[in-house]
Short mmCIF file of N, CA and C in Angstrom, two decimals:
data_model
loop_
_atom_site.label_atom_id
_atom_site.label_comp_id
_atom_site.label_asym_id
_atom_site.label_seq_id
_atom_site.Cartn_x
_atom_site.Cartn_y
_atom_site.Cartn_z
N UNK A 17 -23.60 -27.22 -7.18
CA UNK A 17 -24.50 -27.71 -6.04
C UNK A 17 -23.98 -27.11 -4.70
N UNK A 18 -24.74 -26.90 -3.82
CA UNK A 18 -24.27 -26.33 -2.54
C UNK A 18 -23.46 -27.25 -1.60
N UNK A 19 -22.47 -26.79 -0.84
CA UNK A 19 -21.69 -27.63 -0.04
C UNK A 19 -22.44 -27.89 1.27
N UNK A 20 -21.94 -28.80 2.13
CA UNK A 20 -22.38 -29.18 3.34
C UNK A 20 -22.08 -27.90 4.32
N UNK A 21 -22.69 -28.00 5.55
CA UNK A 21 -22.30 -26.98 6.52
C UNK A 21 -20.89 -26.88 6.91
N UNK A 22 -20.39 -27.99 7.26
CA UNK A 22 -18.98 -28.10 7.79
C UNK A 22 -17.96 -27.58 6.64
N UNK A 23 -18.24 -28.24 5.49
CA UNK A 23 -17.30 -28.05 4.31
C UNK A 23 -17.41 -26.54 3.89
N UNK A 24 -18.67 -25.93 4.02
CA UNK A 24 -18.92 -24.55 3.72
C UNK A 24 -18.12 -23.60 4.70
N UNK A 25 -18.09 -24.06 6.02
CA UNK A 25 -17.38 -23.36 6.97
C UNK A 25 -15.95 -23.36 6.83
N UNK A 26 -15.39 -24.49 6.41
CA UNK A 26 -13.85 -24.71 6.29
C UNK A 26 -13.46 -23.90 4.97
N UNK A 27 -14.26 -23.98 3.90
CA UNK A 27 -13.87 -23.16 2.74
C UNK A 27 -14.00 -21.62 2.93
N UNK A 28 -14.93 -21.29 3.76
CA UNK A 28 -15.03 -19.91 4.13
C UNK A 28 -13.83 -19.42 4.91
N UNK A 29 -13.29 -20.26 5.89
CA UNK A 29 -12.05 -19.85 6.51
C UNK A 29 -10.97 -19.78 5.63
N UNK A 30 -10.71 -20.70 4.67
CA UNK A 30 -9.71 -20.82 3.76
C UNK A 30 -9.78 -19.51 2.78
N UNK A 31 -10.88 -19.23 2.40
CA UNK A 31 -10.99 -18.01 1.39
C UNK A 31 -10.82 -16.85 2.19
N UNK A 32 -11.31 -16.73 3.43
CA UNK A 32 -11.17 -15.60 4.26
C UNK A 32 -9.78 -15.29 4.58
N UNK A 33 -8.97 -16.42 5.03
CA UNK A 33 -7.55 -16.28 5.26
C UNK A 33 -6.79 -15.82 4.03
N UNK A 34 -7.15 -16.50 2.89
CA UNK A 34 -6.38 -16.04 1.60
C UNK A 34 -6.63 -14.52 1.32
N UNK A 35 -7.92 -14.12 1.42
CA UNK A 35 -8.22 -12.75 1.21
C UNK A 35 -7.56 -11.80 2.15
N UNK A 36 -7.46 -12.16 3.32
CA UNK A 36 -6.65 -11.43 4.43
C UNK A 36 -5.26 -11.39 4.22
N UNK A 37 -4.54 -12.48 3.69
CA UNK A 37 -3.21 -12.35 3.17
C UNK A 37 -3.04 -11.39 2.14
N UNK A 38 -3.90 -11.59 1.09
CA UNK A 38 -3.75 -10.65 -0.06
C UNK A 38 -3.87 -9.23 0.33
N UNK A 39 -4.71 -8.87 1.21
CA UNK A 39 -5.00 -7.66 1.83
C UNK A 39 -3.67 -7.12 2.52
N UNK A 40 -3.13 -7.89 3.32
CA UNK A 40 -1.87 -7.67 4.10
C UNK A 40 -0.69 -7.39 3.09
N UNK A 41 -0.66 -8.21 2.06
CA UNK A 41 0.48 -7.94 1.11
C UNK A 41 0.18 -6.65 0.41
N UNK A 42 -1.03 -6.22 0.08
CA UNK A 42 -1.21 -4.97 -0.50
C UNK A 42 -0.90 -3.82 0.47
N UNK A 43 -1.28 -4.10 1.73
CA UNK A 43 -0.94 -2.96 2.74
C UNK A 43 0.44 -2.79 2.92
N UNK A 44 1.14 -3.89 2.94
CA UNK A 44 2.65 -3.84 3.22
C UNK A 44 3.34 -3.10 1.98
N UNK A 45 2.91 -3.54 0.73
CA UNK A 45 3.53 -2.94 -0.45
C UNK A 45 3.19 -1.39 -0.44
N UNK A 46 2.01 -0.91 -0.07
CA UNK A 46 1.66 0.38 -0.03
C UNK A 46 2.43 1.16 0.98
N UNK A 47 2.68 0.53 2.15
CA UNK A 47 3.52 1.13 3.31
C UNK A 47 4.90 1.25 2.86
N UNK A 48 5.49 0.25 2.20
CA UNK A 48 6.87 0.33 1.78
C UNK A 48 6.97 1.48 0.73
N UNK A 49 6.19 1.50 -0.25
CA UNK A 49 6.33 2.55 -1.46
C UNK A 49 6.17 3.95 -0.87
N UNK A 50 4.95 4.08 -0.01
CA UNK A 50 4.77 5.61 0.53
C UNK A 50 5.89 5.85 1.47
N UNK A 51 6.60 5.06 2.16
CA UNK A 51 7.71 5.37 3.16
C UNK A 51 8.89 5.78 2.21
N UNK A 52 9.18 5.05 1.27
CA UNK A 52 10.33 5.39 0.33
C UNK A 52 10.07 6.79 -0.40
N UNK A 53 8.92 6.88 -1.04
CA UNK A 53 8.62 8.15 -1.63
C UNK A 53 8.63 9.26 -0.81
N UNK A 54 8.00 9.17 0.39
CA UNK A 54 7.78 10.31 1.21
C UNK A 54 9.06 10.63 2.23
N UNK A 55 10.03 9.80 2.01
CA UNK A 55 11.11 10.00 2.87
C UNK A 55 11.78 11.45 2.93
N UNK A 56 11.91 12.11 1.65
CA UNK A 56 12.43 13.50 1.80
C UNK A 56 11.55 14.34 2.51
N UNK A 57 10.26 14.25 2.50
CA UNK A 57 9.36 15.07 3.39
C UNK A 57 9.48 14.79 4.73
N UNK A 58 9.54 13.57 5.04
CA UNK A 58 9.72 13.18 6.49
C UNK A 58 11.04 13.76 7.08
N UNK A 59 12.12 13.66 6.34
CA UNK A 59 13.40 14.10 6.82
C UNK A 59 13.35 15.70 6.92
N UNK A 60 12.89 16.37 5.94
CA UNK A 60 12.81 17.88 6.00
C UNK A 60 11.95 18.30 7.26
N UNK A 61 10.68 17.77 7.30
CA UNK A 61 9.75 18.14 8.34
C UNK A 61 10.42 17.94 9.81
N UNK A 62 11.08 16.76 9.83
CA UNK A 62 11.65 16.31 11.07
C UNK A 62 12.75 17.33 11.56
N UNK A 63 13.72 17.58 10.65
CA UNK A 63 14.80 18.61 10.95
C UNK A 63 14.10 19.96 11.19
N UNK A 64 13.00 20.36 10.56
CA UNK A 64 12.53 21.60 10.87
C UNK A 64 11.84 21.64 12.21
N UNK A 65 11.22 20.64 12.66
CA UNK A 65 10.58 20.61 13.99
C UNK A 65 11.56 20.44 15.07
N UNK A 66 12.74 19.73 14.76
CA UNK A 66 13.63 19.36 15.81
C UNK A 66 14.54 20.59 16.15
N UNK A 67 14.65 21.58 15.17
CA UNK A 67 15.56 22.69 15.42
C UNK A 67 14.77 23.93 15.70
N UNK A 68 13.51 24.03 15.67
CA UNK A 68 12.76 25.19 15.97
C UNK A 68 12.73 25.41 17.57
N UNK A 69 13.00 26.62 17.92
CA UNK A 69 13.14 26.79 19.28
C UNK A 69 11.70 26.62 20.05
N UNK A 70 10.61 26.78 19.41
CA UNK A 70 9.25 26.75 20.08
C UNK A 70 8.75 25.37 20.02
N UNK A 71 9.44 24.51 19.41
CA UNK A 71 8.91 23.00 19.27
C UNK A 71 9.75 22.08 20.06
N UNK A 72 10.81 21.77 19.44
CA UNK A 72 11.72 20.73 20.26
C UNK A 72 13.06 21.41 20.66
N UNK A 73 13.54 22.28 19.99
CA UNK A 73 14.81 22.99 20.10
C UNK A 73 15.88 22.07 20.67
N UNK A 74 16.38 21.32 19.61
CA UNK A 74 17.48 20.45 19.97
C UNK A 74 18.79 21.20 20.22
N UNK A 75 19.64 20.61 20.96
CA UNK A 75 21.00 21.16 21.22
C UNK A 75 22.04 20.60 20.26
N UNK A 76 21.64 20.02 19.15
CA UNK A 76 22.64 19.45 18.24
C UNK A 76 23.35 20.60 17.59
N UNK A 77 24.57 20.33 17.10
CA UNK A 77 25.45 21.38 16.61
C UNK A 77 24.87 21.90 15.27
N UNK A 78 24.30 21.12 14.39
CA UNK A 78 23.75 21.69 13.17
C UNK A 78 22.55 22.68 13.51
N UNK A 79 21.78 22.40 14.55
CA UNK A 79 20.73 23.30 14.87
C UNK A 79 21.23 24.64 15.38
N UNK A 80 22.25 24.75 16.10
CA UNK A 80 22.95 25.96 16.58
C UNK A 80 23.67 26.73 15.34
N UNK A 81 24.35 26.04 14.63
CA UNK A 81 25.19 26.68 13.61
C UNK A 81 24.52 26.98 12.28
N UNK A 82 23.60 26.08 11.85
CA UNK A 82 23.07 26.18 10.55
C UNK A 82 21.58 26.62 10.51
N UNK A 83 20.79 26.13 11.44
CA UNK A 83 19.33 26.43 11.33
C UNK A 83 18.94 27.29 12.49
N UNK A 84 18.36 28.38 12.25
CA UNK A 84 17.60 29.13 13.19
C UNK A 84 16.18 28.97 13.08
N UNK A 85 15.37 29.87 13.81
CA UNK A 85 13.87 29.68 13.75
C UNK A 85 13.45 29.93 12.35
N UNK A 86 13.88 30.86 11.62
CA UNK A 86 13.23 31.23 10.39
C UNK A 86 13.63 30.14 9.28
N UNK A 87 14.81 29.56 9.29
CA UNK A 87 15.08 28.38 8.47
C UNK A 87 14.30 27.02 8.89
N UNK A 88 14.26 26.97 10.10
CA UNK A 88 13.50 25.73 10.57
C UNK A 88 11.96 25.88 10.06
N UNK A 89 11.39 27.09 10.24
CA UNK A 89 10.02 27.34 9.69
C UNK A 89 9.99 27.09 8.28
N UNK A 90 10.94 27.53 7.50
CA UNK A 90 10.94 27.35 6.05
C UNK A 90 11.07 25.81 5.76
N UNK A 91 11.82 25.07 6.44
CA UNK A 91 11.93 23.62 6.31
C UNK A 91 10.57 22.90 6.54
N UNK A 92 9.85 23.32 7.63
CA UNK A 92 8.57 22.85 7.92
C UNK A 92 7.59 23.05 6.79
N UNK A 93 7.58 24.31 6.23
CA UNK A 93 6.70 24.66 5.19
C UNK A 93 7.02 23.92 3.99
N UNK A 94 8.35 23.88 3.67
CA UNK A 94 8.81 23.14 2.42
C UNK A 94 8.42 21.62 2.50
N UNK A 95 8.51 21.04 3.54
CA UNK A 95 8.15 19.60 3.80
C UNK A 95 6.67 19.47 3.58
N UNK A 96 5.74 20.19 3.95
CA UNK A 96 4.39 20.16 3.81
C UNK A 96 4.06 20.52 2.41
N UNK A 97 4.69 21.37 1.67
CA UNK A 97 4.40 21.82 0.31
C UNK A 97 4.67 20.68 -0.58
N UNK A 98 5.91 19.95 -0.31
CA UNK A 98 6.29 18.93 -1.33
C UNK A 98 5.60 17.57 -0.94
N UNK A 99 4.83 17.50 0.01
CA UNK A 99 4.08 16.27 0.37
C UNK A 99 3.09 15.98 -0.59
N UNK A 100 2.27 16.99 -0.98
CA UNK A 100 1.09 16.62 -2.00
C UNK A 100 1.51 15.96 -3.18
N UNK A 101 2.55 16.55 -3.94
CA UNK A 101 3.04 15.83 -5.22
C UNK A 101 3.57 14.54 -4.91
N UNK A 102 4.17 14.32 -3.82
CA UNK A 102 4.84 13.05 -3.46
C UNK A 102 3.85 12.00 -3.26
N UNK A 103 2.71 12.38 -2.68
CA UNK A 103 1.68 11.36 -2.24
C UNK A 103 1.15 11.02 -3.67
N UNK A 104 0.96 11.83 -4.51
CA UNK A 104 0.43 11.43 -5.79
C UNK A 104 1.33 10.54 -6.61
N UNK A 105 2.69 10.82 -6.52
CA UNK A 105 3.67 9.93 -7.13
C UNK A 105 3.60 8.62 -6.57
N UNK A 106 3.56 8.50 -5.06
CA UNK A 106 3.44 7.18 -4.39
C UNK A 106 2.34 6.42 -4.73
N UNK A 107 1.15 7.04 -4.79
CA UNK A 107 -0.02 6.45 -5.21
C UNK A 107 -0.12 5.92 -6.62
N UNK A 108 0.55 6.65 -7.51
CA UNK A 108 0.71 6.24 -8.97
C UNK A 108 1.63 4.96 -8.96
N UNK A 109 2.74 5.01 -8.27
CA UNK A 109 3.60 3.83 -8.37
C UNK A 109 3.01 2.63 -7.72
N UNK A 110 2.31 2.95 -6.62
CA UNK A 110 1.48 1.60 -6.04
C UNK A 110 0.49 1.05 -6.98
N UNK A 111 -0.32 1.89 -7.48
CA UNK A 111 -1.35 1.47 -8.55
C UNK A 111 -0.84 0.72 -9.63
N UNK A 112 0.38 1.24 -10.15
CA UNK A 112 0.93 0.65 -11.38
C UNK A 112 1.58 -0.77 -10.99
N UNK A 113 2.10 -0.75 -9.80
CA UNK A 113 2.75 -2.08 -9.44
C UNK A 113 1.67 -3.09 -9.04
N UNK A 114 0.68 -2.62 -8.30
CA UNK A 114 -0.41 -3.66 -8.05
C UNK A 114 -1.17 -4.15 -9.30
N UNK A 115 -1.30 -3.22 -10.29
CA UNK A 115 -1.98 -3.67 -11.56
C UNK A 115 -1.06 -4.62 -12.35
N UNK A 116 0.22 -4.31 -12.31
CA UNK A 116 1.24 -5.18 -12.99
C UNK A 116 1.36 -6.62 -12.27
N UNK A 117 1.29 -6.57 -10.89
CA UNK A 117 1.34 -7.81 -10.20
C UNK A 117 -0.02 -8.58 -10.12
N UNK A 118 -1.03 -7.74 -10.68
CA UNK A 118 -2.51 -8.36 -10.56
C UNK A 118 -2.88 -8.69 -9.11
N UNK A 119 -2.54 -7.92 -8.10
CA UNK A 119 -2.81 -8.10 -6.75
C UNK A 119 -4.36 -8.13 -6.37
N UNK A 120 -4.97 -7.21 -7.18
CA UNK A 120 -6.45 -7.08 -6.91
C UNK A 120 -7.27 -8.35 -7.43
N UNK A 121 -6.65 -9.04 -8.35
CA UNK A 121 -7.37 -10.26 -8.87
C UNK A 121 -7.20 -11.44 -8.07
N UNK A 122 -6.35 -11.39 -7.02
CA UNK A 122 -6.13 -12.41 -5.95
C UNK A 122 -7.40 -12.53 -5.00
N UNK A 123 -8.18 -11.52 -4.92
CA UNK A 123 -9.26 -11.65 -3.88
C UNK A 123 -10.26 -12.63 -4.47
N UNK A 124 -10.71 -13.59 -3.74
CA UNK A 124 -11.68 -14.58 -4.14
C UNK A 124 -13.08 -14.39 -3.63
N UNK A 125 -14.11 -14.63 -4.28
CA UNK A 125 -15.47 -14.43 -3.84
C UNK A 125 -15.88 -15.48 -2.85
N UNK A 126 -16.73 -15.18 -1.89
CA UNK A 126 -17.15 -16.25 -0.83
C UNK A 126 -18.17 -17.16 -1.41
N UNK A 127 -18.55 -16.94 -2.69
CA UNK A 127 -19.36 -17.97 -3.23
C UNK A 127 -18.74 -19.35 -3.70
N UNK A 128 -17.38 -19.26 -3.63
CA UNK A 128 -16.72 -20.46 -3.79
C UNK A 128 -16.61 -21.39 -2.64
N UNK A 129 -17.12 -20.81 -1.43
CA UNK A 129 -17.24 -21.70 -0.20
C UNK A 129 -18.55 -22.28 -0.08
N UNK A 130 -19.60 -21.60 -0.76
CA UNK A 130 -21.00 -22.13 -0.72
C UNK A 130 -21.24 -23.16 -1.77
N UNK A 131 -20.74 -23.03 -2.96
CA UNK A 131 -21.07 -23.87 -3.99
C UNK A 131 -19.88 -24.76 -4.55
N UNK A 132 -20.12 -25.97 -4.83
CA UNK A 132 -19.08 -26.85 -5.36
C UNK A 132 -18.72 -26.56 -6.92
N UNK A 133 -17.49 -26.89 -7.34
CA UNK A 133 -17.30 -26.67 -8.71
C UNK A 133 -16.89 -25.27 -9.26
N UNK A 134 -16.76 -24.36 -8.38
CA UNK A 134 -16.49 -23.04 -8.87
C UNK A 134 -14.85 -22.89 -9.06
N UNK A 135 -14.62 -22.00 -10.02
CA UNK A 135 -13.36 -21.89 -10.36
C UNK A 135 -12.52 -20.87 -9.30
N UNK A 136 -11.25 -21.00 -9.07
CA UNK A 136 -10.44 -20.22 -8.19
C UNK A 136 -10.05 -19.01 -8.85
N UNK A 137 -10.73 -18.64 -9.92
CA UNK A 137 -10.51 -17.40 -10.66
C UNK A 137 -11.68 -16.82 -11.22
N UNK A 138 -11.75 -15.46 -11.44
CA UNK A 138 -12.93 -14.96 -12.02
C UNK A 138 -12.55 -14.51 -13.49
N UNK A 139 -11.40 -14.87 -13.90
CA UNK A 139 -10.98 -14.54 -15.24
C UNK A 139 -10.22 -15.61 -15.90
N UNK A 140 -9.98 -15.57 -17.19
CA UNK A 140 -9.45 -16.67 -17.91
C UNK A 140 -7.80 -16.43 -17.89
N UNK A 141 -7.22 -15.25 -17.49
CA UNK A 141 -5.84 -15.01 -17.63
C UNK A 141 -5.16 -15.54 -16.41
N UNK A 142 -3.74 -15.49 -16.44
CA UNK A 142 -3.02 -15.94 -15.38
C UNK A 142 -2.65 -14.79 -14.27
N UNK A 143 -1.92 -15.02 -13.43
CA UNK A 143 -1.49 -14.09 -12.50
C UNK A 143 -0.68 -14.69 -11.32
N UNK A 144 -0.26 -14.02 -10.30
CA UNK A 144 0.53 -14.64 -9.21
C UNK A 144 -0.41 -15.46 -8.29
N UNK A 145 -1.69 -15.52 -8.55
CA UNK A 145 -2.64 -16.29 -7.58
C UNK A 145 -2.77 -17.79 -8.00
N UNK A 146 -2.18 -18.12 -9.15
CA UNK A 146 -2.34 -19.51 -9.47
C UNK A 146 -3.60 -19.87 -10.19
N UNK A 147 -4.29 -18.93 -10.78
CA UNK A 147 -5.57 -19.21 -11.34
C UNK A 147 -5.55 -20.11 -12.48
N UNK A 148 -5.06 -19.57 -13.61
CA UNK A 148 -4.99 -20.32 -14.92
C UNK A 148 -3.64 -20.26 -15.47
N UNK A 149 -3.27 -21.06 -16.41
CA UNK A 149 -1.81 -21.05 -16.86
C UNK A 149 -1.58 -19.93 -17.89
N UNK A 150 -2.56 -19.61 -18.71
CA UNK A 150 -2.18 -18.64 -19.73
C UNK A 150 -2.26 -17.28 -19.11
N UNK A 151 -1.80 -16.25 -19.95
CA UNK A 151 -1.72 -14.85 -19.42
C UNK A 151 -2.52 -14.03 -20.39
N UNK A 152 -3.59 -13.46 -19.97
CA UNK A 152 -4.42 -12.53 -20.76
C UNK A 152 -4.11 -11.10 -20.27
N UNK A 153 -3.38 -10.31 -21.24
CA UNK A 153 -3.20 -9.05 -20.88
C UNK A 153 -4.27 -7.98 -20.85
N UNK A 154 -5.47 -8.43 -21.49
CA UNK A 154 -6.55 -7.56 -21.72
C UNK A 154 -7.48 -7.43 -20.38
N UNK A 155 -7.12 -8.13 -19.28
CA UNK A 155 -8.02 -8.17 -18.28
C UNK A 155 -7.82 -6.97 -17.39
N UNK A 156 -8.89 -6.40 -16.94
CA UNK A 156 -8.94 -5.30 -16.11
C UNK A 156 -9.09 -5.69 -14.61
N UNK A 157 -8.38 -5.00 -13.71
CA UNK A 157 -8.40 -5.40 -12.20
C UNK A 157 -9.80 -4.99 -11.59
N UNK A 158 -10.47 -4.07 -12.20
CA UNK A 158 -11.68 -3.49 -11.60
C UNK A 158 -12.92 -4.28 -12.13
N UNK A 159 -12.79 -5.32 -12.91
CA UNK A 159 -13.98 -6.04 -13.53
C UNK A 159 -14.28 -7.13 -12.52
#
């Protein structure tokens, strides 16, 4: 049966807040994984741009003794070349971890705010969202 107007608004805010928190957890997890995996690319490109004479031309000792313009250009190119496979690796790690933690199952539909008696879960398995007690390993996140 449908909820009252005030109750529906309150439940909408609760569900919206919960969905926003789940989204922020997903975003934070993605940011951490991408930062860790892409760190070699970030470092290589940073040193390439820092020591190139036409970009930043740092006066650091390693820029004068080790890196000239040709090696700085090579570092920049190498950094951008290794970025593509590392992005694929980072996305695979994120998707695997999000699927294992069942983070996509934590999003709740807004129909729970409108109607009474709905389950806090769209599936019968468990997960970190506190849906049900048992754990069904056959549940897909995209269903």
